[in-house]
CSV table of N, CA and C in Angstrom, one decimal:
chain,number,residue,atom,x,y,z
A,182,MET,N,-27.9,126.0,-175.8
A,182,MET,CA,-27.6,125.6,-174.5
A,182,MET,C,-26.2,126.1,-174.1
A,183,ASN,N,-26.0,126.5,-172.8
A,183,ASN,CA,-24.7,126.8,-172.3
A,183,ASN,C,-24.0,125.5,-171.9
A,184,ARG,N,-22.7,125.7,-171.7
A,184,ARG,CA,-21.9,124.5,-171.2
A,184,ARG,C,-22.3,124.2,-169.8
A,185,ASN,N,-21.9,123.0,-169.4
A,185,ASN,CA,-22.0,122.5,-168.0
A,185,ASN,C,-23.5,122.5,-167.5
A,186,LYS,N,-24.3,121.8,-168.3
A,186,LYS,CA,-25.8,121.7,-168.0
A,186,LYS,C,-26.2,120.3,-167.7
A,187,ILE,N,-27.1,120.2,-166.8
A,187,ILE,CA,-27.8,118.9,-166.5
A,187,ILE,C,-29.2,119.1,-167.2
A,188,VAL,N,-29.5,118.2,-168.1
A,188,VAL,CA,-30.7,118.3,-168.9
A,188,VAL,C,-31.5,117.0,-168.7
A,189,ALA,N,-32.8,117.1,-168.3
A,189,ALA,CA,-33.7,116.0,-168.1
A,189,ALA,C,-34.6,115.9,-169.4
A,190,ILE,N,-34.7,114.6,-169.8
A,190,ILE,CA,-35.7,114.3,-170.9
A,190,ILE,C,-36.8,113.7,-170.2
A,191,LEU,N,-37.9,114.4,-170.0
A,191,LEU,CA,-39.0,114.0,-169.1
A,191,LEU,C,-40.3,114.2,-169.7
A,192,ASN,N,-41.2,113.2,-169.6
A,192,ASN,CA,-42.6,113.3,-170.0
A,192,ASN,C,-43.4,112.3,-169.2
A,193,ARG,N,-44.6,112.6,-168.8
A,193,ARG,CA,-45.4,111.7,-168.0
A,193,ARG,C,-45.9,110.5,-168.9
A,194,LYS,N,-45.9,110.7,-170.2
A,194,LYS,CA,-46.4,109.6,-171.0
A,194,LYS,C,-45.2,108.7,-171.4
A,195,GLY,N,-45.5,107.4,-171.5
A,195,GLY,CA,-44.5,106.5,-172.0
A,195,GLY,C,-44.6,106.4,-173.5
A,196,GLY,N,-43.5,105.9,-174.1
A,196,GLY,CA,-43.4,105.7,-175.5
A,196,GLY,C,-43.4,106.9,-176.4
A,197,VAL,N,-42.8,108.0,-175.8
A,197,VAL,CA,-42.7,109.2,-176.6
A,197,VAL,C,-41.3,109.6,-176.9
A,198,CYS,N,-40.4,108.6,-176.9
A,198,CYS,CA,-39.0,108.7,-177.4
A,198,CYS,C,-38.1,109.4,-176.4
A,199,LYS,N,-38.4,109.3,-175.1
A,199,LYS,CA,-37.5,109.9,-174.2
A,199,LYS,C,-36.1,109.3,-174.2
A,200,THR,N,-36.0,108.0,-174.2
A,200,THR,CA,-34.8,107.2,-174.3
A,200,THR,C,-34.1,107.5,-175.6
A,201,THR,N,-34.8,107.4,-176.7
A,201,THR,CA,-34.2,107.7,-178.0
A,201,THR,C,-33.6,109.1,-178.1
A,202,THR,N,-34.4,110.1,-177.6
A,202,THR,CA,-33.9,111.4,-177.6
A,202,THR,C,-32.6,111.6,-176.7
A,203,THR,N,-32.6,111.0,-175.5
A,203,THR,CA,-31.5,111.0,-174.7
A,203,THR,C,-30.2,110.5,-175.3
A,204,HIS,N,-30.4,109.3,-175.9
A,204,HIS,CA,-29.3,108.6,-176.6
A,204,HIS,C,-28.8,109.4,-177.7
A,205,ASN,N,-29.7,109.8,-178.6
A,205,ASN,CA,-29.2,110.5,-179.9
A,205,ASN,C,-28.7,111.9,-179.5
A,206,LEU,N,-29.2,112.6,-178.6
A,206,LEU,CA,-28.7,113.9,-178.2
A,206,LEU,C,-27.3,113.7,-177.6
A,207,GLY,N,-27.1,112.7,-176.8
A,207,GLY,CA,-25.8,112.4,-176.2
A,207,GLY,C,-24.8,112.1,-177.3
A,208,VAL,N,-25.1,111.3,-178.2
A,208,VAL,CA,-24.2,111.0,-179.3
A,208,VAL,C,-23.9,112.2,-180.1
A,209,ALA,N,-24.9,113.0,-180.5
A,209,ALA,CA,-24.6,114.2,-181.3
A,209,ALA,C,-23.7,115.2,-180.5
A,210,LEU,N,-23.9,115.4,-179.2
A,210,LEU,CA,-23.1,116.3,-178.4
A,210,LEU,C,-21.7,115.7,-178.3
A,211,ALA,N,-21.5,114.4,-178.1
A,211,ALA,CA,-20.2,113.8,-178.0
A,211,ALA,C,-19.4,114.0,-179.4
A,212,GLU,N,-20.1,113.8,-180.5
A,212,GLU,CA,-19.5,113.9,-181.8
A,212,GLU,C,-19.0,115.4,-182.0
A,213,ARG,N,-19.6,116.3,-181.3
A,213,ARG,CA,-19.2,117.7,-181.5
A,213,ARG,C,-18.1,118.1,-180.5
A,214,GLY,N,-17.6,117.1,-179.7
A,214,GLY,CA,-16.5,117.3,-178.8
A,214,GLY,C,-16.9,117.6,-177.4
A,215,TYR,N,-18.2,117.6,-177.1
A,215,TYR,CA,-18.6,117.9,-175.7
A,215,TYR,C,-18.4,116.6,-174.8
A,216,ARG,N,-18.1,116.9,-173.6
A,216,ARG,CA,-18.0,115.8,-172.6
A,216,ARG,C,-19.4,115.5,-172.1
A,217,VAL,N,-19.9,114.3,-172.3
A,217,VAL,CA,-21.3,114.0,-172.1
A,217,VAL,C,-21.4,112.7,-171.2
A,218,LEU,N,-22.3,112.9,-170.1
A,218,LEU,CA,-22.7,111.7,-169.3
A,218,LEU,C,-24.1,111.5,-169.5
A,219,LEU,N,-24.5,110.3,-169.8
A,219,LEU,CA,-25.9,109.8,-169.8
A,219,LEU,C,-26.2,109.1,-168.5
A,220,VAL,N,-27.4,109.4,-167.9
A,220,VAL,CA,-27.8,108.7,-166.7
A,220,VAL,C,-29.2,108.1,-166.9
A,221,ASP,N,-29.3,106.8,-166.7
A,221,ASP,CA,-30.5,106.1,-166.8
A,221,ASP,C,-31.3,106.2,-165.5
A,222,CYS,N,-32.3,107.1,-165.5
A,222,CYS,CA,-33.1,107.3,-164.3
A,222,CYS,C,-34.5,106.6,-164.4
A,223,ASP,N,-34.6,105.7,-165.3
A,223,ASP,CA,-35.9,105.0,-165.6
A,223,ASP,C,-35.8,103.6,-165.1
A,224,THR,N,-36.7,103.1,-164.3
A,224,THR,CA,-36.7,101.8,-163.8
A,224,THR,C,-36.9,100.7,-164.8
A,225,GLN,N,-37.4,101.1,-166.0
A,225,GLN,CA,-37.5,100.2,-167.1
A,225,GLN,C,-36.1,99.9,-167.8
A,226,ARG,N,-35.1,100.7,-167.5
A,226,ARG,CA,-33.7,100.5,-167.9
A,226,ARG,C,-33.5,100.4,-169.4
A,227,ASN,N,-34.4,101.1,-170.2
A,227,ASN,CA,-34.2,101.0,-171.7
A,227,ASN,C,-32.9,101.6,-172.1
A,228,LEU,N,-32.5,102.7,-171.5
A,228,LEU,CA,-31.2,103.4,-171.9
A,228,LEU,C,-30.1,102.4,-171.6
A,229,SER,N,-30.1,101.8,-170.5
A,229,SER,CA,-29.0,100.9,-170.1
A,229,SER,C,-28.9,99.8,-171.2
A,230,ILE,N,-30.0,99.2,-171.5
A,230,ILE,CA,-30.1,98.1,-172.5
A,230,ILE,C,-29.6,98.6,-173.9
A,231,SER,N,-30.1,99.8,-174.3
A,231,SER,CA,-29.8,100.3,-175.6
A,231,SER,C,-28.3,100.6,-175.7
A,232,LEU,N,-27.6,100.9,-174.6
A,232,LEU,CA,-26.2,101.2,-174.6
A,232,LEU,C,-25.3,99.9,-174.3
A,233,GLY,N,-25.9,98.8,-174.4
A,233,GLY,CA,-25.2,97.5,-174.4
A,233,GLY,C,-25.1,96.8,-173.1
A,234,ILE,N,-25.8,97.3,-172.1
A,234,ILE,CA,-25.9,96.6,-170.8
A,234,ILE,C,-27.0,95.6,-170.8
A,235,ASN,N,-26.8,94.4,-171.3
A,235,ASN,CA,-27.9,93.5,-171.5
A,235,ASN,C,-28.6,93.0,-170.3
A,236,ARG,N,-27.9,93.0,-169.2
A,236,ARG,CA,-28.5,92.6,-167.9
A,236,ARG,C,-28.2,93.6,-166.8
A,237,PRO,N,-28.9,94.8,-166.9
A,237,PRO,CA,-28.5,95.9,-166.0
A,237,PRO,C,-28.7,95.5,-164.5
A,238,ASP,N,-29.7,94.6,-164.2
A,238,ASP,CA,-29.9,94.3,-162.9
A,238,ASP,C,-28.7,93.5,-162.3
A,239,GLU,N,-27.8,93.0,-163.1
A,239,GLU,CA,-26.7,92.2,-162.6
A,239,GLU,C,-25.4,93.1,-162.4
A,240,GLU,N,-25.5,94.4,-162.8
A,240,GLU,CA,-24.4,95.3,-162.7
A,240,GLU,C,-24.1,95.6,-161.2
A,241,GLN,N,-22.9,95.6,-160.8
A,241,GLN,CA,-22.5,95.9,-159.5
A,241,GLN,C,-22.7,97.3,-159.0
A,242,TYR,N,-22.4,98.2,-159.9
A,242,TYR,CA,-22.5,99.7,-159.6
A,242,TYR,C,-23.4,100.4,-160.6
A,243,THR,N,-24.5,100.9,-160.1
A,243,THR,CA,-25.5,101.6,-160.9
A,243,THR,C,-26.0,102.8,-160.2
A,244,LEU,N,-26.9,103.5,-160.8
A,244,LEU,CA,-27.5,104.7,-160.1
A,244,LEU,C,-28.1,104.3,-158.8
A,245,CYS,N,-28.6,103.1,-158.7
A,245,CYS,CA,-29.3,102.6,-157.5
A,245,CYS,C,-28.3,102.5,-156.3
A,246,GLU,N,-27.1,101.9,-156.6
A,246,GLU,CA,-26.1,101.9,-155.6
A,246,GLU,C,-25.5,103.2,-155.2
A,247,LEU,N,-25.5,104.1,-156.2
A,247,LEU,CA,-25.0,105.5,-156.0
A,247,LEU,C,-25.9,106.2,-155.0
A,248,LEU,N,-27.2,106.1,-155.2
A,248,LEU,CA,-28.2,106.8,-154.4
A,248,LEU,C,-28.4,106.1,-153.0
A,249,GLN,N,-28.2,104.9,-152.9
A,249,GLN,CA,-28.5,104.1,-151.7
A,249,GLN,C,-27.9,104.7,-150.4
A,250,PRO,N,-26.6,105.1,-150.4
A,250,PRO,CA,-26.0,105.6,-149.2
A,250,PRO,C,-26.6,107.0,-148.8
A,251,LEU,N,-27.2,107.7,-149.7
A,251,LEU,CA,-27.8,109.0,-149.4
A,251,LEU,C,-29.2,108.8,-148.8
A,252,VAL,N,-29.7,107.6,-148.9
A,252,VAL,CA,-31.0,107.3,-148.3
A,252,VAL,C,-30.9,106.5,-147.1
A,253,ASP,N,-29.9,105.5,-147.0
A,253,ASP,CA,-29.7,104.6,-145.9
A,253,ASP,C,-28.4,104.8,-145.3
A,254,VAL,N,-28.3,105.3,-144.1
A,254,VAL,CA,-27.0,105.6,-143.4
A,254,VAL,C,-26.2,104.3,-143.2
A,255,ASP,N,-26.8,103.1,-143.2
A,255,ASP,CA,-26.1,101.9,-143.0
A,255,ASP,C,-25.5,101.3,-144.3
A,256,ALA,N,-25.8,101.9,-145.5
A,256,ALA,CA,-25.3,101.4,-146.8
A,256,ALA,C,-23.9,101.9,-147.0
A,257,ASP,N,-23.1,101.1,-147.6
A,257,ASP,CA,-21.7,101.5,-147.9
A,257,ASP,C,-21.7,102.6,-149.0
A,258,ASP,N,-20.8,103.6,-148.8
A,258,ASP,CA,-20.7,104.7,-149.8
A,258,ASP,C,-20.1,104.1,-151.1
A,259,VAL,N,-20.6,104.6,-152.2
A,259,VAL,CA,-20.1,104.2,-153.5
A,259,VAL,C,-19.5,105.4,-154.2
A,260,ASN,N,-18.3,105.2,-154.7
A,260,ASN,CA,-17.6,106.2,-155.5
A,260,ASN,C,-18.3,106.3,-156.8
A,261,ILE,N,-18.8,107.5,-157.2
A,261,ILE,CA,-19.5,107.7,-158.4
A,261,ILE,C,-18.7,107.2,-159.6
A,262,HIS,N,-17.4,107.3,-159.6
A,262,HIS,CA,-16.6,106.9,-160.7
A,262,HIS,C,-16.7,105.4,-161.0
A,263,ASN,N,-17.0,104.6,-159.9
A,263,ASN,CA,-17.2,103.2,-160.1
A,263,ASN,C,-18.5,102.9,-160.9
A,264,CYS,N,-19.4,103.8,-160.9
A,264,CYS,CA,-20.7,103.6,-161.6
A,264,CYS,C,-20.6,104.0,-163.1
A,265,ILE,N,-19.6,104.8,-163.4
A,265,ILE,CA,-19.6,105.3,-164.8
A,265,ILE,C,-18.9,104.3,-165.8
A,266,HIS,N,-19.6,104.0,-166.8
A,266,HIS,CA,-19.1,103.2,-167.9
A,266,HIS,C,-18.6,104.2,-169.0
A,267,HIS,N,-17.4,103.9,-169.6
A,267,HIS,CA,-16.9,104.8,-170.6
A,267,HIS,C,-17.1,104.0,-171.9
A,268,LEU,N,-17.9,104.6,-172.8
A,268,LEU,CA,-18.3,104.0,-174.1
A,268,LEU,C,-17.3,104.4,-175.2
A,269,GLU,N,-17.3,103.6,-176.2
A,269,GLU,CA,-16.3,103.8,-177.3
A,269,GLU,C,-16.6,105.1,-178.1
A,270,ASN,N,-17.8,105.5,-178.1
A,270,ASN,CA,-18.2,106.7,-178.9
A,270,ASN,C,-17.9,108.0,-178.1
A,271,GLY,N,-17.2,108.0,-177.0
A,271,GLY,CA,-16.9,109.1,-176.2
A,271,GLY,C,-17.9,109.5,-175.2
A,272,LEU,N,-19.0,108.8,-175.1
A,272,LEU,CA,-20.0,109.0,-174.1
A,272,LEU,C,-19.6,108.3,-172.8
A,273,ASP,N,-20.0,108.9,-171.7
A,273,ASP,CA,-19.9,108.2,-170.4
A,273,ASP,C,-21.4,107.9,-170.0
A,274,PHE,N,-21.6,106.9,-169.1
A,274,PHE,CA,-22.9,106.4,-168.9
A,274,PHE,C,-23.0,105.8,-167.5
A,275,ILE,N,-24.1,106.1,-166.8
A,275,ILE,CA,-24.4,105.4,-165.5
A,275,ILE,C,-25.7,104.6,-165.7
A,276,PRO,N,-25.6,103.3,-165.7
A,276,PRO,CA,-26.7,102.4,-165.9
A,276,PRO,C,-27.7,102.4,-164.6
A,277,ASN,N,-28.7,101.7,-164.8
A,277,ASN,CA,-29.7,101.6,-163.7
A,277,ASN,C,-30.2,100.2,-163.6
A,278,LYS,N,-30.9,99.9,-162.5
A,278,LYS,CA,-31.5,98.6,-162.3
A,278,LYS,C,-32.9,98.8,-161.8
A,279,GLN,N,-33.7,97.8,-161.9
A,279,GLN,CA,-35.1,97.8,-161.5
A,279,GLN,C,-35.3,98.1,-160.0
A,280,ALA,N,-34.3,97.8,-159.2
A,280,ALA,CA,-34.4,98.0,-157.7
A,280,ALA,C,-34.5,99.5,-157.4
A,281,LEU,N,-34.3,100.4,-158.4
A,281,LEU,CA,-34.5,101.8,-158.1
A,281,LEU,C,-36.0,102.1,-157.7
A,282,SER,N,-36.9,101.3,-158.2
A,282,SER,CA,-38.3,101.6,-157.8
A,282,SER,C,-38.5,101.4,-156.3
A,283,THR,N,-37.8,100.4,-155.7
A,283,THR,CA,-37.9,100.2,-154.3
A,283,THR,C,-37.2,101.4,-153.6
A,284,LEU,N,-36.1,101.8,-154.1
A,284,LEU,CA,-35.3,102.9,-153.5
A,284,LEU,C,-36.2,104.2,-153.6
A,285,GLU,N,-37.0,104.4,-154.6
A,285,GLU,CA,-37.8,105.5,-154.7
A,285,GLU,C,-38.8,105.6,-153.5
A,286,LYS,N,-39.3,104.5,-153.1
A,286,LYS,CA,-40.1,104.4,-151.9
A,286,LYS,C,-39.4,104.8,-150.7
A,287,GLN,N,-38.1,104.4,-150.5
A,287,GLN,CA,-37.3,104.8,-149.4
A,287,GLN,C,-37.0,106.3,-149.4
A,288,ILE,N,-36.8,106.9,-150.6
A,288,ILE,CA,-36.5,108.3,-150.7
A,288,ILE,C,-37.7,109.1,-150.3
A,289,SER,N,-38.9,108.6,-150.6
A,289,SER,CA,-40.2,109.3,-150.2
A,289,SER,C,-40.4,109.4,-148.7
A,290,THR,N,-39.7,108.5,-148.0
A,290,THR,CA,-39.9,108.5,-146.5
A,290,THR,C,-38.9,109.4,-145.8
A,291,LEU,N,-37.9,109.9,-146.5
A,291,LEU,CA,-36.9,110.8,-145.9
A,291,LEU,C,-37.6,112.1,-145.4
A,292,ASP,N,-37.1,112.6,-144.3
A,292,ASP,CA,-37.6,113.8,-143.7
A,292,ASP,C,-36.9,115.1,-144.2
A,293,PHE,N,-35.6,114.9,-144.7
A,293,PHE,CA,-34.8,116.0,-145.0
A,293,PHE,C,-34.2,115.8,-146.4
A,294,ARG,N,-34.3,116.8,-147.3
A,294,ARG,CA,-33.7,116.8,-148.6
A,294,ARG,C,-34.0,115.6,-149.5
A,295,ARG,N,-35.2,115.1,-149.3
A,295,ARG,CA,-35.6,114.0,-150.1
A,295,ARG,C,-35.7,114.3,-151.6
A,296,GLU,N,-36.0,115.6,-151.9
A,296,GLU,CA,-36.1,116.0,-153.3
A,296,GLU,C,-34.7,116.3,-153.9
A,297,CYS,N,-33.6,116.2,-153.1
A,297,CYS,CA,-32.3,116.5,-153.6
A,297,CYS,C,-31.3,115.4,-153.6
A,298,VAL,N,-31.8,114.2,-153.5
A,298,VAL,CA,-30.9,113.0,-153.4
A,298,VAL,C,-30.0,112.9,-154.7
A,299,LEU,N,-30.7,113.0,-155.8
A,299,LEU,CA,-30.0,112.9,-157.1
A,299,LEU,C,-29.0,114.1,-157.3
A,300,PHE,N,-29.5,115.3,-157.0
A,300,PHE,CA,-28.7,116.5,-157.0
A,300,PHE,C,-27.4,116.3,-156.3
A,301,ASP,N,-27.5,115.8,-155.0
A,301,ASP,CA,-26.3,115.5,-154.2
A,301,ASP,C,-25.4,114.5,-154.8
A,302,ALA,N,-26.0,113.5,-155.4
A,302,ALA,CA,-25.2,112.4,-156.0
A,302,ALA,C,-24.3,112.9,-157.2
A,303,LEU,N,-24.9,113.8,-157.9
A,303,LEU,CA,-24.2,114.2,-159.2
A,303,LEU,C,-23.3,115.4,-158.9
A,304,GLU,N,-23.4,116.1,-157.8
A,304,GLU,CA,-22.7,117.3,-157.6
A,304,GLU,C,-21.2,117.2,-157.7
A,305,ASP,N,-20.6,116.1,-157.3
A,305,ASP,CA,-19.1,115.9,-157.3
A,305,ASP,C,-18.6,115.8,-158.7
A,306,ILE,N,-19.4,115.4,-159.7
A,306,ILE,CA,-18.9,115.2,-161.1
A,306,ILE,C,-19.5,116.2,-162.1
A,307,ARG,N,-20.3,117.0,-161.6
A,307,ARG,CA,-21.0,118.0,-162.5
A,307,ARG,C,-20.0,118.7,-163.3
A,308,SER,N,-18.9,119.2,-162.7
A,308,SER,CA,-17.9,120.0,-163.5
A,308,SER,C,-17.0,119.1,-164.4
A,309,ASP,N,-17.1,117.8,-164.3
A,309,ASP,CA,-16.4,116.9,-165.2
A,309,ASP,C,-17.0,116.9,-166.6
A,310,TYR,N,-18.2,117.3,-166.8
A,310,TYR,CA,-19.0,117.2,-168.0
A,310,TYR,C,-19.5,118.5,-168.5
A,311,ASP,N,-19.6,118.6,-169.8
A,311,ASP,CA,-20.3,119.7,-170.4
A,311,ASP,C,-21.9,119.6,-170.3
A,312,TYR,N,-22.3,118.3,-170.5
A,312,TYR,CA,-23.7,118.0,-170.4
A,312,TYR,C,-23.9,116.6,-169.7
A,313,ILE,N,-24.8,116.6,-168.8
A,313,ILE,CA,-25.3,115.4,-168.1
A,313,ILE,C,-26.8,115.3,-168.6
A,314,LEU,N,-27.1,114.2,-169.3
A,314,LEU,CA,-28.4,114.0,-169.8
A,314,LEU,C,-29.1,112.9,-168.9
A,315,LEU,N,-30.3,113.2,-168.4
A,315,LEU,CA,-31.0,112.3,-167.6
A,315,LEU,C,-32.2,111.7,-168.3
A,316,ASP,N,-32.2,110.4,-168.6
A,316,ASP,CA,-33.3,109.7,-169.2
A,316,ASP,C,-34.3,109.4,-168.1
A,317,CYS,N,-35.5,109.9,-168.2
A,317,CYS,CA,-36.5,109.8,-167.1
A,317,CYS,C,-37.6,108.8,-167.3
A,318,MET,N,-38.2,108.5,-166.2
A,318,MET,CA,-39.4,107.5,-166.3
A,318,MET,C,-40.6,108.3,-166.6
A,319,ALA,N,-41.7,107.5,-167.0
A,319,ALA,CA,-42.9,108.1,-167.4
A,319,ALA,C,-43.9,108.3,-166.2
A,320,SER,N,-43.4,109.0,-165.2
A,320,SER,CA,-44.2,109.3,-164.0
A,320,SER,C,-43.8,110.6,-163.4
A,321,LEU,N,-44.5,111.0,-162.4
A,321,LEU,CA,-44.1,112.2,-161.7
A,321,LEU,C,-44.0,111.9,-160.2
A,322,GLY,N,-43.4,110.8,-159.9
A,322,GLY,CA,-43.1,110.3,-158.5
A,322,GLY,C,-41.9,111.0,-157.9
A,323,MET,N,-41.4,110.5,-156.8
A,323,MET,CA,-40.3,111.1,-156.1
A,323,MET,C,-39.0,111.1,-157.0
A,324,LEU,N,-38.8,110.1,-157.8
A,324,LEU,CA,-37.6,110.1,-158.7
A,324,LEU,C,-37.7,111.3,-159.7
A,325,ALA,N,-38.9,111.5,-160.2
A,325,ALA,CA,-39.1,112.6,-161.2
A,325,ALA,C,-38.8,114.0,-160.5
A,326,VAL,N,-39.3,114.1,-159.3
A,326,VAL,CA,-39.0,115.3,-158.5
A,326,VAL,C,-37.5,115.5,-158.3
A,327,ASN,N,-36.8,114.4,-158.0
A,327,ASN,CA,-35.4,114.5,-157.8
A,327,ASN,C,-34.7,114.9,-159.1
A,328,VAL,N,-35.2,114.3,-160.2
A,328,VAL,CA,-34.6,114.7,-161.5
A,328,VAL,C,-34.8,116.2,-161.8
A,329,MET,N,-36.0,116.7,-161.5
A,329,MET,CA,-36.3,118.1,-161.8
A,329,MET,C,-35.5,119.0,-160.9
A,330,MET,N,-35.2,118.6,-159.7
A,330,MET,CA,-34.4,119.4,-158.8
A,330,MET,C,-32.9,119.4,-159.2
A,331,ALA,N,-32.5,118.3,-159.8
A,331,ALA,CA,-31.1,118.1,-160.2
A,331,ALA,C,-30.7,118.8,-161.5
A,332,CYS,N,-31.7,119.1,-162.3
A,332,CYS,CA,-31.4,119.5,-163.7
A,332,CYS,C,-31.6,121.1,-163.8
A,333,ASP,N,-31.0,121.5,-164.9
A,333,ASP,CA,-31.1,123.0,-165.2
A,333,ASP,C,-32.2,123.2,-166.3
A,334,THR,N,-32.4,122.2,-167.1
A,334,THR,CA,-33.4,122.3,-168.2
A,334,THR,C,-34.1,121.0,-168.3
A,335,VAL,N,-35.4,121.0,-168.6
A,335,VAL,CA,-36.2,119.9,-168.9
A,335,VAL,C,-36.7,120.0,-170.4
A,336,LEU,N,-36.4,118.9,-171.1
A,336,LEU,CA,-36.9,118.8,-172.5
A,336,LEU,C,-38.2,117.9,-172.5
């Protein structure tokens, strides 16, 4: 892989180690000195929980809050840096909450750039990281379309 890549770990089937792969790949890259951001794009929030966010739905700033202003003009803008958790092992991480499933429905109703909401949200920090790893849901809905549009590579 080349530097500065967004990689999605995506599969329509559940239980095929998408979260485990995302987590372990992130740790391995960070141990080799790469700047790595993990993003939990799954409404089941398993990556958030595995990284120590025991109650992700109670987090103030998550992927959900980051995307909301791109979908709803009345929502307050959220600085992406407020959403990023800095972990002890050198990884950075954006958690998620279950409300993202509702937001996915809102994204589906957009007339313009609905496939690019996640791409737009990550654009400001893309150059801050060597790798951004997206842990994806087991579906091919609008969130998965956004993930595929935002990434350079799908595993």
